[in-house]
Amino acid sequence: MAASNRKFNGPYTGDNLAKVAFPLGGIGAGMLCFEGCGALSHVSLRGRPEIYNEPLAFSALWVQGLGARVLEGPVPEWKLFFPWADSQRLSSGNGGGGKSYGLPRFVRASFLARFPFATLGLRDSWPLDVEITGWSPFVPGDADASSLPVAGIEVRLRNRSKRSLRAVYSFHARNFL
């Protein structure tokens, strides 16, 4: 991998988004990660780390006259041919199911991590700015409050145009338990 030109403690963009995974969930209460592209992954809810568990769970937005997009940035290239199942033949690039990689997404993403918050900004030709913030319960000095089995995800949409937009937000998840 080429040397990074990312400013220390600055946002992740471009190729630097490929391996970012921000943990969400209370301390010792299971985990899921909010990735640099916006995907939810590393879902570990059964007392063992499942670092490649990326269930089919995503948000989408439909805007009248513009179409629909998954609220994520570009899929990291390494994921496209990764062998997601026990069989080496079931990578998503070879037609393996259970991934949303073929759905339209935002062209540009920016990811800023400030524990216990991580914020993803999405932008493209749409007249909308999308900001998704993932967070975990964290109260310094209070182990009980910081161990709650909770993760929060907040979605903010901002219309940059002068005209009103009609839109529908939706969240989709396959039962991964």
CSV table of C-alpha atoms in Angstrom, one decimal:
chain,number,residue,atom,x,y,z
A,1,MET,CA,0.0,0.0,0.0
A,2,ALA,CA,1.3,3.5,-0.8
A,3,ALA,CA,2.3,5.8,1.9
A,4,SER,CA,-0.6,7.8,3.3
A,5,ASN,CA,-0.9,11.5,2.9
A,6,ARG,CA,-3.6,11.7,5.5
A,7,LYS,CA,-3.2,14.4,8.1
A,8,PHE,CA,-2.7,13.1,11.6
A,9,ASN,CA,-6.1,13.0,13.5
A,10,GLY,CA,-7.8,14.3,10.4
A,11,PRO,CA,-10.7,12.7,8.4
A,12,TYR,CA,-10.2,9.5,6.4
A,13,THR,CA,-10.9,9.9,2.7
A,14,GLY,CA,-10.2,8.0,-0.5
A,15,ASP,CA,-8.1,4.9,-0.2
A,16,ASN,CA,-7.7,5.5,3.6
A,17,LEU,CA,-11.3,4.5,4.1
A,18,ALA,CA,-10.7,0.9,3.1
A,19,LYS,CA,-9.6,-0.5,6.5
A,20,VAL,CA,-11.3,1.8,9.0
A,21,ALA,CA,-13.7,0.1,11.4
A,22,PHE,CA,-14.9,2.0,14.4
A,23,PRO,CA,-16.3,-0.2,17.2
A,24,LEU,CA,-19.8,0.5,18.6
A,25,GLY,CA,-21.5,-1.0,21.6
A,26,GLY,CA,-20.9,-1.0,25.3
A,27,ILE,CA,-17.7,-2.3,26.9
A,28,GLY,CA,-17.9,-6.1,27.0
A,29,ALA,CA,-21.5,-6.1,25.6
A,30,GLY,CA,-20.9,-7.3,22.0
A,31,MET,CA,-19.8,-5.2,19.1
A,32,LEU,CA,-20.5,-4.0,15.7
A,33,CYS,CA,-18.3,-1.7,13.6
A,34,PHE,CA,-19.1,1.4,11.6
A,35,GLU,CA,-16.8,1.3,8.7
A,36,GLY,CA,-15.1,4.1,6.8
A,37,CYS,CA,-17.4,3.6,3.9
A,38,GLY,CA,-20.5,3.5,6.2
A,39,ALA,CA,-21.1,-0.3,6.2
A,40,LEU,CA,-22.0,-2.1,9.5
A,41,SER,CA,-19.6,-5.0,10.0
A,42,HIS,CA,-17.7,-7.1,12.5
A,43,VAL,CA,-21.0,-8.0,14.2
A,44,SER,CA,-20.0,-10.0,17.3
A,45,LEU,CA,-22.9,-10.7,19.5
A,46,ARG,CA,-22.3,-14.3,20.7
A,47,GLY,CA,-19.3,-13.9,22.9
A,48,ARG,CA,-16.7,-14.4,20.2
A,49,PRO,CA,-15.1,-12.0,17.7
A,50,GLU,CA,-16.6,-12.4,14.2
A,51,ILE,CA,-14.4,-9.9,12.3
A,52,TYR,CA,-15.7,-10.8,8.9
A,53,ASN,CA,-19.4,-11.0,9.9
A,54,GLU,CA,-20.9,-8.3,7.6
A,55,PRO,CA,-24.7,-9.0,7.6
A,56,LEU,CA,-26.9,-7.5,5.0
A,57,ALA,CA,-27.8,-4.3,6.9
A,58,PHE,CA,-27.9,-0.9,5.3
A,59,SER,CA,-29.8,2.4,5.1
A,60,ALA,CA,-31.1,3.8,1.8
A,61,LEU,CA,-32.6,7.0,0.6
A,62,TRP,CA,-34.9,7.6,-2.3
A,63,VAL,CA,-35.3,11.1,-3.7
A,64,GLN,CA,-38.1,11.9,-6.1
A,65,GLY,CA,-36.6,12.5,-9.6
A,66,LEU,CA,-33.1,11.4,-8.5
A,67,GLY,CA,-33.5,7.8,-7.7
A,68,ALA,CA,-32.2,5.8,-4.7
A,69,ARG,CA,-28.8,5.3,-3.0
A,70,VAL,CA,-27.4,3.2,-0.2
A,71,LEU,CA,-26.2,5.6,2.5
A,72,GLU,CA,-22.6,4.4,2.1
A,73,GLY,CA,-19.5,5.5,0.2
A,74,PRO,CA,-17.7,3.3,-2.4
A,75,VAL,CA,-17.1,-0.3,-1.5
A,76,PRO,CA,-13.4,-0.9,-0.7
A,77,GLU,CA,-11.8,-2.9,-3.5
A,78,TRP,CA,-10.5,-5.6,-1.2
A,79,LYS,CA,-14.0,-6.6,-0.3
A,80,LEU,CA,-15.2,-7.2,-3.9
A,81,PHE,CA,-13.3,-10.5,-4.2
A,82,PHE,CA,-12.9,-11.5,-0.6
A,83,PRO,CA,-14.0,-15.1,0.1
A,84,TRP,CA,-16.9,-14.4,2.4
A,85,ALA,CA,-17.9,-18.0,2.9
A,86,ASP,CA,-16.1,-21.2,3.7
A,87,SER,CA,-15.8,-21.9,0.0
A,88,GLN,CA,-13.3,-19.9,-1.9
A,89,ARG,CA,-15.8,-19.7,-4.8
A,90,LEU,CA,-18.4,-17.6,-3.0
A,91,SER,CA,-16.8,-14.2,-3.0
A,92,SER,CA,-19.1,-11.4,-3.9
A,93,GLY,CA,-17.2,-10.8,-7.1
A,94,ASN,CA,-18.1,-14.4,-8.2
A,95,GLY,CA,-21.8,-14.0,-7.4
A,96,GLY,CA,-21.9,-14.8,-3.7
A,97,GLY,CA,-25.1,-13.5,-2.2
A,98,GLY,CA,-25.9,-11.6,0.9
A,99,LYS,CA,-24.0,-8.4,0.0
A,100,SER,CA,-25.3,-5.0,-1.2
A,101,TYR,CA,-22.2,-4.1,-3.2
A,102,GLY,CA,-24.0,-3.7,-6.5
A,103,LEU,CA,-26.5,-1.1,-5.3
A,104,PRO,CA,-25.9,2.6,-6.1
A,105,ARG,CA,-24.0,4.5,-3.4
A,106,PHE,CA,-22.5,8.0,-2.9
A,107,VAL,CA,-19.3,8.8,-4.8
A,108,ARG,CA,-17.4,10.5,-2.0
A,109,ALA,CA,-17.1,9.7,1.7
A,110,SER,CA,-15.2,11.3,4.6
A,111,PHE,CA,-14.9,9.5,8.0
A,112,LEU,CA,-13.9,11.3,11.2
A,113,ALA,CA,-13.4,9.3,14.4
A,114,ARG,CA,-13.6,10.9,17.8
A,115,PHE,CA,-14.3,8.3,20.5
A,116,PRO,CA,-17.1,7.6,21.4
A,117,PHE,CA,-18.3,9.2,18.1
A,118,ALA,CA,-17.6,8.5,14.5
A,119,THR,CA,-19.1,10.6,11.7
A,120,LEU,CA,-19.4,9.7,8.0
A,121,GLY,CA,-20.0,12.5,5.5
A,122,LEU,CA,-21.4,11.5,2.1
A,123,ARG,CA,-21.6,13.6,-1.0
A,124,ASP,CA,-22.1,13.3,-4.8
A,125,SER,CA,-24.1,15.0,-7.6
A,126,TRP,CA,-27.3,15.0,-5.4
A,127,PRO,CA,-28.2,18.3,-3.8
A,128,LEU,CA,-28.0,16.6,-0.4
A,129,ASP,CA,-25.3,16.4,2.2
A,130,VAL,CA,-25.6,13.2,4.3
A,131,GLU,CA,-24.0,12.9,7.7
A,132,ILE,CA,-24.2,9.6,9.7
A,133,THR,CA,-22.9,9.6,13.3
A,134,GLY,CA,-22.4,6.3,15.2
A,135,TRP,CA,-21.8,6.3,18.9
A,136,SER,CA,-21.4,4.1,21.9
A,137,PRO,CA,-22.4,4.7,25.5
A,138,PHE,CA,-19.4,6.0,27.4
A,139,VAL,CA,-19.4,7.7,30.7
A,140,PRO,CA,-15.9,8.1,32.2
A,141,GLY,CA,-15.7,6.4,35.6
A,142,ASP,CA,-19.0,4.7,35.2
A,143,ALA,CA,-18.5,1.1,34.1
A,144,ASP,CA,-22.2,0.2,34.3
A,145,ALA,CA,-23.3,3.0,32.0
A,146,SER,CA,-20.4,2.4,29.6
A,147,SER,CA,-21.2,-1.3,29.4
A,148,LEU,CA,-24.8,-1.0,28.2
A,149,PRO,CA,-25.5,-3.1,25.1
A,150,VAL,CA,-26.3,-0.1,23.0
A,151,ALA,CA,-25.1,1.5,19.8
A,152,GLY,CA,-26.6,4.7,18.4
A,153,ILE,CA,-26.8,5.7,14.7
A,154,GLU,CA,-28.0,9.1,13.8
A,155,VAL,CA,-28.7,10.2,10.2
A,156,ARG,CA,-28.8,13.9,9.2
A,157,LEU,CA,-29.8,15.1,5.7
A,158,ARG,CA,-29.3,18.6,4.5
A,159,ASN,CA,-30.8,20.0,1.3
A,160,ARG,CA,-28.2,22.2,-0.5
A,161,SER,CA,-30.7,23.3,-3.2
A,162,LYS,CA,-33.3,26.1,-3.1
A,163,ARG,CA,-36.1,23.7,-4.0
A,164,SER,CA,-37.9,21.3,-1.7
A,165,LEU,CA,-37.2,17.6,-2.1
A,166,ARG,CA,-39.5,14.6,-1.5
A,167,ALA,CA,-37.6,11.7,-0.1
A,168,VAL,CA,-38.0,8.4,1.8
A,169,TYR,CA,-35.4,7.0,4.2
A,170,SER,CA,-35.4,3.3,4.9
A,171,PHE,CA,-33.3,0.8,6.9
A,172,HIS,CA,-32.9,-2.8,5.8
A,173,ALA,CA,-31.6,-5.7,7.7
A,174,ARG,CA,-31.6,-9.4,7.4
A,175,ASN,CA,-32.1,-11.3,10.7
A,176,PHE,CA,-28.4,-12.1,11.4
A,177,LEU,CA,-29.1,-13.6,14.9
